[in-house]
């Protein structure tokens, strides 16, 4: 993966954590740079960004408080997603991540071509969110 792709991935990762770009803006930048998706791993505190060629880069992300709970609560994950989508003034990605981990979310896979996010627990239970139309 070349330096330009890595720079876009790093910018998007930091923007999610500091709130300077919204999720739709981040998705737009990543798609514009040619990425097909990314994975967030809360247990490893990392994000991996993928190109269609299979090239990828894994970047460390700031750790959020708490640990991933053993039981996956799909409704709890969905509540966190709705909060993120609401545009609420109190929304932060750190708060989202902390709440998702409390709901047993170990990570999630974002697919731009599939227009969905698959949230998964430690036992591989899932919750699927489709991108808004």
PDB file of C-alpha atoms in Angstrom:
ATOM      1  CA  UNK A   1       0.000   0.000   0.000  1.00  0.00           C
ATOM      2  CA  UNK A   2       1.409   3.382  -0.943  1.00  0.00           C
ATOM      3  CA  UNK A   3       1.990   6.378   1.315  1.00  0.00           C
ATOM      4  CA  UNK A   4      -1.012   8.313  -0.077  1.00  0.00           C
ATOM      5  CA  UNK A   5      -3.443   5.528   0.849  1.00  0.00           C
ATOM      6  CA  UNK A   6      -1.908   5.193   4.300  1.00  0.00           C
ATOM      7  CA  UNK A   7      -2.193   8.962   4.828  1.00  0.00           C
ATOM      8  CA  UNK A   8      -5.920   8.896   3.937  1.00  0.00           C
ATOM      9  CA  UNK A   9      -6.503   5.964   6.309  1.00  0.00           C
ATOM     10  CA  UNK A  10      -4.618   7.722   9.124  1.00  0.00           C
ATOM     11  CA  UNK A  11      -6.532  10.961   8.556  1.00  0.00           C
ATOM     12  CA  UNK A  12      -9.867   9.140   8.675  1.00  0.00           C
ATOM     13  CA  UNK A  13      -8.923   7.162  11.784  1.00  0.00           C
ATOM     14  CA  UNK A  14      -7.885  10.302  13.672  1.00  0.00           C
ATOM     15  CA  UNK A  15     -10.918  12.258  12.420  1.00  0.00           C
ATOM     16  CA  UNK A  16     -13.276   9.604  13.790  1.00  0.00           C
ATOM     17  CA  UNK A  17     -11.636   9.828  17.199  1.00  0.00           C
ATOM     18  CA  UNK A  18     -11.358  13.610  17.393  1.00  0.00           C
ATOM     19  CA  UNK A  19     -14.750  14.258  15.780  1.00  0.00           C
ATOM     20  CA  UNK A  20     -13.481  16.400  12.908  1.00  0.00           C
ATOM     21  CA  UNK A  21     -15.250  14.279  10.257  1.00  0.00           C
ATOM     22  CA  UNK A  22     -18.609  12.500  10.355  1.00  0.00           C
ATOM     23  CA  UNK A  23     -19.015   8.831   9.410  1.00  0.00           C
ATOM     24  CA  UNK A  24     -20.444   9.775   5.957  1.00  0.00           C
ATOM     25  CA  UNK A  25     -17.496  12.132   5.362  1.00  0.00           C
ATOM     26  CA  UNK A  26     -15.022   9.424   6.374  1.00  0.00           C
ATOM     27  CA  UNK A  27     -16.723   6.890   4.102  1.00  0.00           C
ATOM     28  CA  UNK A  28     -16.600   9.389   1.227  1.00  0.00           C
ATOM     29  CA  UNK A  29     -12.890   9.997   1.663  1.00  0.00           C
ATOM     30  CA  UNK A  30     -12.058   6.315   1.906  1.00  0.00           C
ATOM     31  CA  UNK A  31     -14.155   5.424  -1.151  1.00  0.00           C
ATOM     32  CA  UNK A  32     -12.610   8.347  -3.048  1.00  0.00           C
ATOM     33  CA  UNK A  33      -9.162   6.951  -2.271  1.00  0.00           C
ATOM     34  CA  UNK A  34     -10.158   3.513  -3.581  1.00  0.00           C
ATOM     35  CA  UNK A  35     -10.686   1.587  -0.341  1.00  0.00           C
ATOM     36  CA  UNK A  36     -13.360  -1.112  -0.305  1.00  0.00           C
ATOM     37  CA  UNK A  37     -13.787  -1.234   3.464  1.00  0.00           C
ATOM     38  CA  UNK A  38     -12.211  -1.524   6.866  1.00  0.00           C
ATOM     39  CA  UNK A  39     -12.369  -3.495  10.093  1.00  0.00           C
ATOM     40  CA  UNK A  40     -12.325  -2.181  13.659  1.00  0.00           C
ATOM     41  CA  UNK A  41     -10.970  -4.581  16.298  1.00  0.00           C
ATOM     42  CA  UNK A  42     -11.726  -3.406  19.843  1.00  0.00           C
ATOM     43  CA  UNK A  43      -9.733  -6.237  21.427  1.00  0.00           C
ATOM     44  CA  UNK A  44      -6.553  -5.342  19.530  1.00  0.00           C
ATOM     45  CA  UNK A  45      -7.274  -1.577  19.446  1.00  0.00           C
ATOM     46  CA  UNK A  46      -6.618  -1.514  15.720  1.00  0.00           C
ATOM     47  CA  UNK A  47      -8.239  -0.694  12.408  1.00  0.00           C
ATOM     48  CA  UNK A  48      -7.392  -2.408   9.125  1.00  0.00           C
ATOM     49  CA  UNK A  49      -8.155  -0.692   5.814  1.00  0.00           C
ATOM     50  CA  UNK A  50      -8.513  -2.769   2.628  1.00  0.00           C
ATOM     51  CA  UNK A  51      -8.015  -2.065  -1.074  1.00  0.00           C
ATOM     52  CA  UNK A  52      -9.743  -4.288  -3.665  1.00  0.00           C
ATOM     53  CA  UNK A  53      -6.305  -5.715  -4.593  1.00  0.00           C
ATOM     54  CA  UNK A  54      -6.001  -7.248  -1.119  1.00  0.00           C
ATOM     55  CA  UNK A  55      -3.442  -4.713  -0.004  1.00  0.00           C
ATOM     56  CA  UNK A  56      -4.163  -3.492   3.499  1.00  0.00           C
ATOM     57  CA  UNK A  57      -2.772  -1.439   6.319  1.00  0.00           C
ATOM     58  CA  UNK A  58      -3.409  -1.978  10.023  1.00  0.00           C
ATOM     59  CA  UNK A  59      -3.185   1.087  12.239  1.00  0.00           C
ATOM     60  CA  UNK A  60      -3.304   1.350  16.021  1.00  0.00           C
ATOM     61  CA  UNK A  61      -6.310   3.225  17.341  1.00  0.00           C
ATOM     62  CA  UNK A  62      -6.793   4.956  20.666  1.00  0.00           C
ATOM     63  CA  UNK A  63      -8.110   2.525  23.245  1.00  0.00           C
ATOM     64  CA  UNK A  64     -11.573   3.170  24.617  1.00  0.00           C
ATOM     65  CA  UNK A  65     -12.434   2.457  28.259  1.00  0.00           C
ATOM     66  CA  UNK A  66     -13.675  -0.944  29.298  1.00  0.00           C
ATOM     67  CA  UNK A  67     -13.433  -4.435  27.918  1.00  0.00           C
ATOM     68  CA  UNK A  68     -15.598  -6.297  25.439  1.00  0.00           C
ATOM     69  CA  UNK A  69     -18.365  -8.007  27.401  1.00  0.00           C
ATOM     70  CA  UNK A  70     -18.798 -11.754  26.855  1.00  0.00           C
ATOM     71  CA  UNK A  71     -22.497 -11.570  25.950  1.00  0.00           C
ATOM     72  CA  UNK A  72     -23.446  -9.903  22.662  1.00  0.00           C
ATOM     73  CA  UNK A  73     -26.432  -7.556  22.999  1.00  0.00           C
ATOM     74  CA  UNK A  74     -27.605  -6.766  19.447  1.00  0.00           C
ATOM     75  CA  UNK A  75     -30.202  -4.285  20.742  1.00  0.00           C
ATOM     76  CA  UNK A  76     -27.494  -2.500  22.726  1.00  0.00           C
ATOM     77  CA  UNK A  77     -25.303  -2.271  19.632  1.00  0.00           C
ATOM     78  CA  UNK A  78     -28.253  -0.967  17.631  1.00  0.00           C
ATOM     79  CA  UNK A  79     -28.888   1.724  20.288  1.00  0.00           C
ATOM     80  CA  UNK A  80     -25.276   2.863  19.943  1.00  0.00           C
ATOM     81  CA  UNK A  81     -25.622   2.999  16.146  1.00  0.00           C
ATOM     82  CA  UNK A  82     -28.818   5.072  16.427  1.00  0.00           C
ATOM     83  CA  UNK A  83     -27.024   7.470  18.761  1.00  0.00           C
ATOM     84  CA  UNK A  84     -24.204   7.802  16.243  1.00  0.00           C
ATOM     85  CA  UNK A  85     -26.700   8.449  13.433  1.00  0.00           C
ATOM     86  CA  UNK A  86     -28.720  10.971  15.448  1.00  0.00           C
ATOM     87  CA  UNK A  87     -26.268  13.831  15.158  1.00  0.00           C
ATOM     88  CA  UNK A  88     -26.652  14.414  18.903  1.00  0.00           C
ATOM     89  CA  UNK A  89     -24.379  17.100  20.317  1.00  0.00           C
ATOM     90  CA  UNK A  90     -23.112  14.709  22.997  1.00  0.00           C
ATOM     91  CA  UNK A  91     -22.007  12.023  20.501  1.00  0.00           C
ATOM     92  CA  UNK A  92     -18.345  10.980  20.496  1.00  0.00           C
ATOM     93  CA  UNK A  93     -16.693   8.017  18.849  1.00  0.00           C
ATOM     94  CA  UNK A  94     -15.005   7.192  22.173  1.00  0.00           C
ATOM     95  CA  UNK A  95     -18.424   7.080  23.832  1.00  0.00           C
ATOM     96  CA  UNK A  96     -19.792   4.967  20.984  1.00  0.00           C
ATOM     97  CA  UNK A  97     -16.889   2.533  21.298  1.00  0.00           C
ATOM     98  CA  UNK A  98     -17.251   2.267  25.070  1.00  0.00           C
ATOM     99  CA  UNK A  99     -20.987   1.585  24.737  1.00  0.00           C
ATOM    100  CA  UNK A 100     -20.480  -0.915  21.927  1.00  0.00           C
ATOM    101  CA  UNK A 101     -17.948  -2.842  24.026  1.00  0.00           C
ATOM    102  CA  UNK A 102     -20.400  -2.871  26.959  1.00  0.00           C
ATOM    103  CA  UNK A 103     -22.919  -4.384  24.514  1.00  0.00           C
ATOM    104  CA  UNK A 104     -20.439  -7.155  23.723  1.00  0.00           C
ATOM    105  CA  UNK A 105     -19.242  -5.777  20.383  1.00  0.00           C
ATOM    106  CA  UNK A 106     -15.709  -7.028  19.707  1.00  0.00           C
ATOM    107  CA  UNK A 107     -15.477  -5.123  16.435  1.00  0.00           C
ATOM    108  CA  UNK A 108     -17.087  -4.414  13.126  1.00  0.00           C
ATOM    109  CA  UNK A 109     -16.534  -4.750   9.398  1.00  0.00           C
ATOM    110  CA  UNK A 110     -17.508  -1.887   7.100  1.00  0.00           C
ATOM    111  CA  UNK A 111     -18.158  -2.877   3.459  1.00  0.00           C
ATOM    112  CA  UNK A 112     -18.557   0.010   1.041  1.00  0.00           C
ATOM    113  CA  UNK A 113     -19.593  -2.221  -1.880  1.00  0.00           C
ATOM    114  CA  UNK A 114     -22.009  -4.117   0.365  1.00  0.00           C
ATOM    115  CA  UNK A 115     -23.259  -0.827   1.861  1.00  0.00           C
ATOM    116  CA  UNK A 116     -23.369  -2.333   5.333  1.00  0.00           C
ATOM    117  CA  UNK A 117     -21.610  -2.680   8.646  1.00  0.00           C
ATOM    118  CA  UNK A 118     -21.447  -6.042  10.400  1.00  0.00           C
ATOM    119  CA  UNK A 119     -20.950  -5.754  14.154  1.00  0.00           C
ATOM    120  CA  UNK A 120     -19.703  -8.938  15.825  1.00  0.00           C
ATOM    121  CA  UNK A 121     -19.302 -10.296  19.319  1.00  0.00           C
ATOM    122  CA  UNK A 122     -16.728 -12.549  20.904  1.00  0.00           C
ATOM    123  CA  UNK A 123     -18.811 -15.612  19.998  1.00  0.00           C
ATOM    124  CA  UNK A 124     -19.298 -14.448  16.381  1.00  0.00           C
ATOM    125  CA  UNK A 125     -22.872 -13.301  16.914  1.00  0.00           C
ATOM    126  CA  UNK A 126     -23.668 -10.421  14.572  1.00  0.00           C
ATOM    127  CA  UNK A 127     -25.826  -7.374  14.016  1.00  0.00           C
ATOM    128  CA  UNK A 128     -26.025  -5.936  10.488  1.00  0.00           C
ATOM    129  CA  UNK A 129     -26.676  -2.271   9.728  1.00  0.00           C
ATOM    130  CA  UNK A 130     -27.300  -1.223   6.134  1.00  0.00           C
ATOM    131  CA  UNK A 131     -26.146   2.203   4.976  1.00  0.00           C
ATOM    132  CA  UNK A 132     -29.039   4.653   4.743  1.00  0.00           C
ATOM    133  CA  UNK A 133     -30.454   5.081   1.243  1.00  0.00           C
TER     134      UNK A 133
END
